[in-house]
Amino acid sequence: MVYDDNNVFARILRGEIPCRKVHEDEHTLAFHDINPQAPVHILVIPKGAYVSMVDFTARASDVEIAALFRAVTKVAEIAGVTVEGWRLLSNVGINGGQEVPHLHIHVFGGRKLGPMIAKPV
Ligand code: AMP
């Protein structure tokens, strides 16, 4: 998967399309997923152009990496899910089901989230 400057999250970062922002800092942006799969479904993204977790851990600075993971926890706190529990998930590549080629971490919560992954069909 290659980085496409016109992917939807790059366009959100450039302000070309709107998002429902939850949190922002120097290195990250978090916003509500447009098609939520749980009462809380927020996406946390780095501001840098990284395709996936593989690309991010290879090329991002330690500061960017720390900022992303701190932002994930911050978002869970803002969403009020840290006491009852929540889940973070990042899809990578075709088998992972990644649709948008800009690294994003899903934050889910607000209900019992069920099995970790779907059973094979
Ligand atoms: P993934 O399948 O892990 O690549 O997840 C992509 C996610 O991006 C999906 O959950 C979509 O609902 C979400 N999404 C796509 N377009 C937008 C958008 N404009 N604003 C917010 N979330 C979006």
PDB file of C-alpha atoms and ligand atoms in Angstrom:
ATOM      1  CA  MET A   1       0.000   0.000   0.000  1.00  0.00           C
ATOM      2  CA  VAL A   2       1.475   3.383  -0.990  1.00  0.00           C
ATOM      3  CA  TYR A   3       0.700   6.771   0.502  1.00  0.00           C
ATOM      4  CA  ASP A   4      -1.895   8.674  -1.537  1.00  0.00           C
ATOM      5  CA  ASP A   5      -1.862  12.422  -0.804  1.00  0.00           C
ATOM      6  CA  ASN A   6      -5.557  12.570  -1.659  1.00  0.00           C
ATOM      7  CA  ASN A   7      -6.700   9.937   0.835  1.00  0.00           C
ATOM      8  CA  VAL A   8      -9.623  11.069   2.963  1.00  0.00           C
ATOM      9  CA  PHE A   9      -7.589  11.572   6.150  1.00  0.00           C
ATOM     10  CA  ALA A  10      -4.944  13.645   4.335  1.00  0.00           C
ATOM     11  CA  ARG A  11      -7.791  15.805   3.075  1.00  0.00           C
ATOM     12  CA  ILE A  12      -9.197  16.152   6.611  1.00  0.00           C
ATOM     13  CA  LEU A  13      -5.728  17.180   7.850  1.00  0.00           C
ATOM     14  CA  ARG A  14      -5.542  19.846   5.111  1.00  0.00           C
ATOM     15  CA  GLY A  15      -8.998  21.127   6.104  1.00  0.00           C
ATOM     16  CA  GLU A  16     -10.462  20.235   2.703  1.00  0.00           C
ATOM     17  CA  ILE A  17     -13.241  18.144   4.224  1.00  0.00           C
ATOM     18  CA  PRO A  18     -14.754  18.485   7.701  1.00  0.00           C
ATOM     19  CA  CYS A  19     -14.474  16.186  10.685  1.00  0.00           C
ATOM     20  CA  ARG A  20     -16.025  16.064  14.143  1.00  0.00           C
ATOM     21  CA  LYS A  21     -12.838  16.764  16.080  1.00  0.00           C
ATOM     22  CA  VAL A  22     -12.287  15.171  19.506  1.00  0.00           C
ATOM     23  CA  HIS A  23      -8.676  16.118  20.196  1.00  0.00           C
ATOM     24  CA  GLU A  24      -5.697  17.711  18.460  1.00  0.00           C
ATOM     25  CA  ASP A  25      -2.085  18.378  19.344  1.00  0.00           C
ATOM     26  CA  GLU A  26       1.110  19.129  17.443  1.00  0.00           C
ATOM     27  CA  HIS A  27       1.464  15.597  16.063  1.00  0.00           C
ATOM     28  CA  THR A  28      -2.016  14.043  16.116  1.00  0.00           C
ATOM     29  CA  LEU A  29      -5.677  14.566  15.277  1.00  0.00           C
ATOM     30  CA  ALA A  30      -8.647  12.574  16.600  1.00  0.00           C
ATOM     31  CA  PHE A  31     -12.178  12.692  15.211  1.00  0.00           C
ATOM     32  CA  HIS A  32     -15.395  10.675  15.220  1.00  0.00           C
ATOM     33  CA  ASP A  33     -15.660   7.878  12.655  1.00  0.00           C
ATOM     34  CA  ILE A  34     -18.242   8.736   9.990  1.00  0.00           C
ATOM     35  CA  ASN A  35     -19.752   5.233  10.211  1.00  0.00           C
ATOM     36  CA  PRO A  36     -19.522   4.305  13.905  1.00  0.00           C
ATOM     37  CA  GLN A  37     -19.416   0.620  14.861  1.00  0.00           C
ATOM     38  CA  ALA A  38     -19.948   1.310  18.576  1.00  0.00           C
ATOM     39  CA  PRO A  39     -21.376   4.147  20.702  1.00  0.00           C
ATOM     40  CA  VAL A  40     -17.812   5.463  20.918  1.00  0.00           C
ATOM     41  CA  HIS A  41     -15.844   5.114  17.672  1.00  0.00           C
ATOM     42  CA  ILE A  42     -13.062   7.643  17.272  1.00  0.00           C
ATOM     43  CA  LEU A  43     -10.102   7.628  14.890  1.00  0.00           C
ATOM     44  CA  VAL A  44      -6.692   8.851  16.030  1.00  0.00           C
ATOM     45  CA  ILE A  45      -4.193   9.723  13.298  1.00  0.00           C
ATOM     46  CA  PRO A  46      -0.675  11.113  13.105  1.00  0.00           C
ATOM     47  CA  LYS A  47      -0.342  14.396  11.226  1.00  0.00           C
ATOM     48  CA  GLY A  48       2.608  12.978   9.290  1.00  0.00           C
ATOM     49  CA  ALA A  49       2.074  11.058   6.041  1.00  0.00           C
ATOM     50  CA  TYR A  50       2.394   7.419   7.153  1.00  0.00           C
ATOM     51  CA  VAL A  51       0.533   4.598   5.442  1.00  0.00           C
ATOM     52  CA  SER A  52       0.335   2.140   8.319  1.00  0.00           C
ATOM     53  CA  MET A  53       1.830   1.054  11.622  1.00  0.00           C
ATOM     54  CA  VAL A  54       4.684  -0.585   9.693  1.00  0.00           C
ATOM     55  CA  ASP A  55       5.553   2.653   7.893  1.00  0.00           C
ATOM     56  CA  PHE A  56       5.063   4.690  11.084  1.00  0.00           C
ATOM     57  CA  THR A  57       7.349   2.649  13.298  1.00  0.00           C
ATOM     58  CA  ALA A  58       9.995   2.579  10.543  1.00  0.00           C
ATOM     59  CA  ARG A  59      10.052   6.307   9.768  1.00  0.00           C
ATOM     60  CA  ALA A  60       8.380   8.366  12.504  1.00  0.00           C
ATOM     61  CA  SER A  61      10.384  10.059  15.254  1.00  0.00           C
ATOM     62  CA  ASP A  62      10.201   8.831  18.836  1.00  0.00           C
ATOM     63  CA  VAL A  63       8.334  12.044  19.656  1.00  0.00           C
ATOM     64  CA  GLU A  64       5.666  11.337  17.009  1.00  0.00           C
ATOM     65  CA  ILE A  65       5.291   7.723  18.164  1.00  0.00           C
ATOM     66  CA  ALA A  66       4.899   8.722  21.802  1.00  0.00           C
ATOM     67  CA  ALA A  67       2.442  11.464  20.831  1.00  0.00           C
ATOM     68  CA  LEU A  68       0.201   9.052  18.921  1.00  0.00           C
ATOM     69  CA  PHE A  69      -0.083   6.548  21.756  1.00  0.00           C
ATOM     70  CA  ARG A  70      -0.574   9.283  24.346  1.00  0.00           C
ATOM     71  CA  ALA A  71      -3.307  10.759  22.145  1.00  0.00           C
ATOM     72  CA  VAL A  72      -5.087   7.384  22.005  1.00  0.00           C
ATOM     73  CA  THR A  73      -5.264   7.224  25.799  1.00  0.00           C
ATOM     74  CA  LYS A  74      -6.256  10.889  25.995  1.00  0.00           C
ATOM     75  CA  VAL A  75      -9.123  10.247  23.569  1.00  0.00           C
ATOM     76  CA  ALA A  76     -10.340   7.290  25.649  1.00  0.00           C
ATOM     77  CA  GLU A  77     -10.327   9.579  28.687  1.00  0.00           C
ATOM     78  CA  ILE A  78     -12.180  12.342  26.820  1.00  0.00           C
ATOM     79  CA  ALA A  79     -14.762   9.793  25.632  1.00  0.00           C
ATOM     80  CA  GLY A  80     -15.230   8.574  29.208  1.00  0.00           C
ATOM     81  CA  VAL A  81     -14.583   4.891  28.519  1.00  0.00           C
ATOM     82  CA  THR A  82     -11.536   4.180  30.655  1.00  0.00           C
ATOM     83  CA  VAL A  83     -13.476   2.858  33.665  1.00  0.00           C
ATOM     84  CA  GLU A  84     -15.832   0.472  31.823  1.00  0.00           C
ATOM     85  CA  GLY A  85     -13.268  -0.568  29.218  1.00  0.00           C
ATOM     86  CA  TRP A  86     -12.533   0.030  25.568  1.00  0.00           C
ATOM     87  CA  ARG A  87     -10.574  -1.273  22.597  1.00  0.00           C
ATOM     88  CA  LEU A  88      -7.972   0.087  20.227  1.00  0.00           C
ATOM     89  CA  LEU A  89      -7.432  -1.407  16.790  1.00  0.00           C
ATOM     90  CA  SER A  90      -5.395  -0.600  13.706  1.00  0.00           C
ATOM     91  CA  ASN A  91      -6.014  -2.423  10.445  1.00  0.00           C
ATOM     92  CA  VAL A  92      -2.922  -2.975   8.285  1.00  0.00           C
ATOM     93  CA  GLY A  93      -3.004  -3.891   4.610  1.00  0.00           C
ATOM     94  CA  ILE A  94      -5.342  -6.130   2.665  1.00  0.00           C
ATOM     95  CA  ASN A  95      -5.735  -8.981   5.168  1.00  0.00           C
ATOM     96  CA  GLY A  96      -6.109  -6.433   7.963  1.00  0.00           C
ATOM     97  CA  GLY A  97      -8.986  -4.794   6.105  1.00  0.00           C
ATOM     98  CA  GLN A  98      -7.337  -1.366   5.882  1.00  0.00           C
ATOM     99  CA  GLU A  99      -9.391   0.951   3.657  1.00  0.00           C
ATOM    100  CA  VAL A 100      -7.697   4.313   4.136  1.00  0.00           C
ATOM    101  CA  PRO A 101      -3.924   4.437   3.448  1.00  0.00           C
ATOM    102  CA  HIS A 102      -3.109   6.855   6.281  1.00  0.00           C
ATOM    103  CA  LEU A 103      -2.320   5.238   9.645  1.00  0.00           C
ATOM    104  CA  HIS A 104      -5.302   5.395  11.986  1.00  0.00           C
ATOM    105  CA  ILE A 105      -6.074   3.838  15.332  1.00  0.00           C
ATOM    106  CA  HIS A 106      -9.724   3.083  16.033  1.00  0.00           C
ATOM    107  CA  VAL A 107     -10.916   3.696  19.603  1.00  0.00           C
ATOM    108  CA  PHE A 108     -14.099   1.763  20.409  1.00  0.00           C
ATOM    109  CA  GLY A 109     -16.203   1.816  23.556  1.00  0.00           C
ATOM    110  CA  GLY A 110     -19.573   2.460  25.130  1.00  0.00           C
ATOM    111  CA  ARG A 111     -20.783  -1.146  25.074  1.00  0.00           C
ATOM    112  CA  LYS A 112     -19.445  -4.688  25.495  1.00  0.00           C
ATOM    113  CA  LEU A 113     -17.417  -5.065  22.314  1.00  0.00           C
ATOM    114  CA  GLY A 114     -17.715  -8.819  21.801  1.00  0.00           C
ATOM    115  CA  PRO A 115     -15.135 -11.174  20.291  1.00  0.00           C
ATOM    116  CA  MET A 116     -11.767  -9.760  19.368  1.00  0.00           C
ATOM    117  CA  ILE A 117     -12.129 -10.689  15.680  1.00  0.00           C
ATOM    118  CA  ALA A 118     -14.903 -12.088  13.510  1.00  0.00           C
ATOM    119  CA  LYS A 119     -15.008 -15.864  13.040  1.00  0.00           C
ATOM    120  CA  PRO A 120     -14.098 -17.123   9.543  1.00  0.00           C
ATOM    121  CA  VAL A 121     -17.121 -17.398   7.226  1.00  0.00           C
TER     122      VAL A 121
HETATM  123  P1  AMP B   1     -10.065   1.069   8.021  1.00  0.00           P
HETATM  124  O1  AMP B   1     -10.988   0.058   7.423  1.00  0.00           O
HETATM  125  O2  AMP B   1      -9.361   0.582   9.248  1.00  0.00           O
HETATM  126  O3  AMP B   1      -9.139   1.680   6.997  1.00  0.00           O
HETATM  127  O4  AMP B   1     -11.004   2.235   8.573  1.00  0.00           O
HETATM  128  C1  AMP B   1     -11.352   3.371   7.846  1.00  0.00           C
HETATM  129  C2  AMP B   1     -12.396   4.083   8.658  1.00  0.00           C
HETATM  130  O5  AMP B   1     -12.504   5.415   8.186  1.00  0.00           O
HETATM  131  C3  AMP B   1     -13.801   3.475   8.556  1.00  0.00           C
HETATM  132  O6  AMP B   1     -14.242   3.104   9.862  1.00  0.00           O
HETATM  133  C4  AMP B   1     -14.649   4.608   7.963  1.00  0.00           C
HETATM  134  O7  AMP B   1     -15.946   4.648   8.473  1.00  0.00           O
HETATM  135  C5  AMP B   1     -13.833   5.836   8.336  1.00  0.00           C
HETATM  136  N1  AMP B   1     -14.018   7.005   7.505  1.00  0.00           N
HETATM  137  C6  AMP B   1     -13.989   7.069   6.152  1.00  0.00           C
HETATM  138  N2  AMP B   1     -14.183   8.335   5.735  1.00  0.00           N
HETATM  139  C7  AMP B   1     -14.318   9.104   6.851  1.00  0.00           C
HETATM  140  C8  AMP B   1     -14.531  10.484   7.106  1.00  0.00           C
HETATM  141  N3  AMP B   1     -14.661  11.384   6.098  1.00  0.00           N
HETATM  142  N4  AMP B   1     -14.622  10.911   8.384  1.00  0.00           N
HETATM  143  C9  AMP B   1     -14.514  10.035   9.395  1.00  0.00           C
HETATM  144  N5  AMP B   1     -14.307   8.714   9.238  1.00  0.00           N
HETATM  145  C10 AMP B   1     -14.208   8.255   7.976  1.00  0.00           C
END
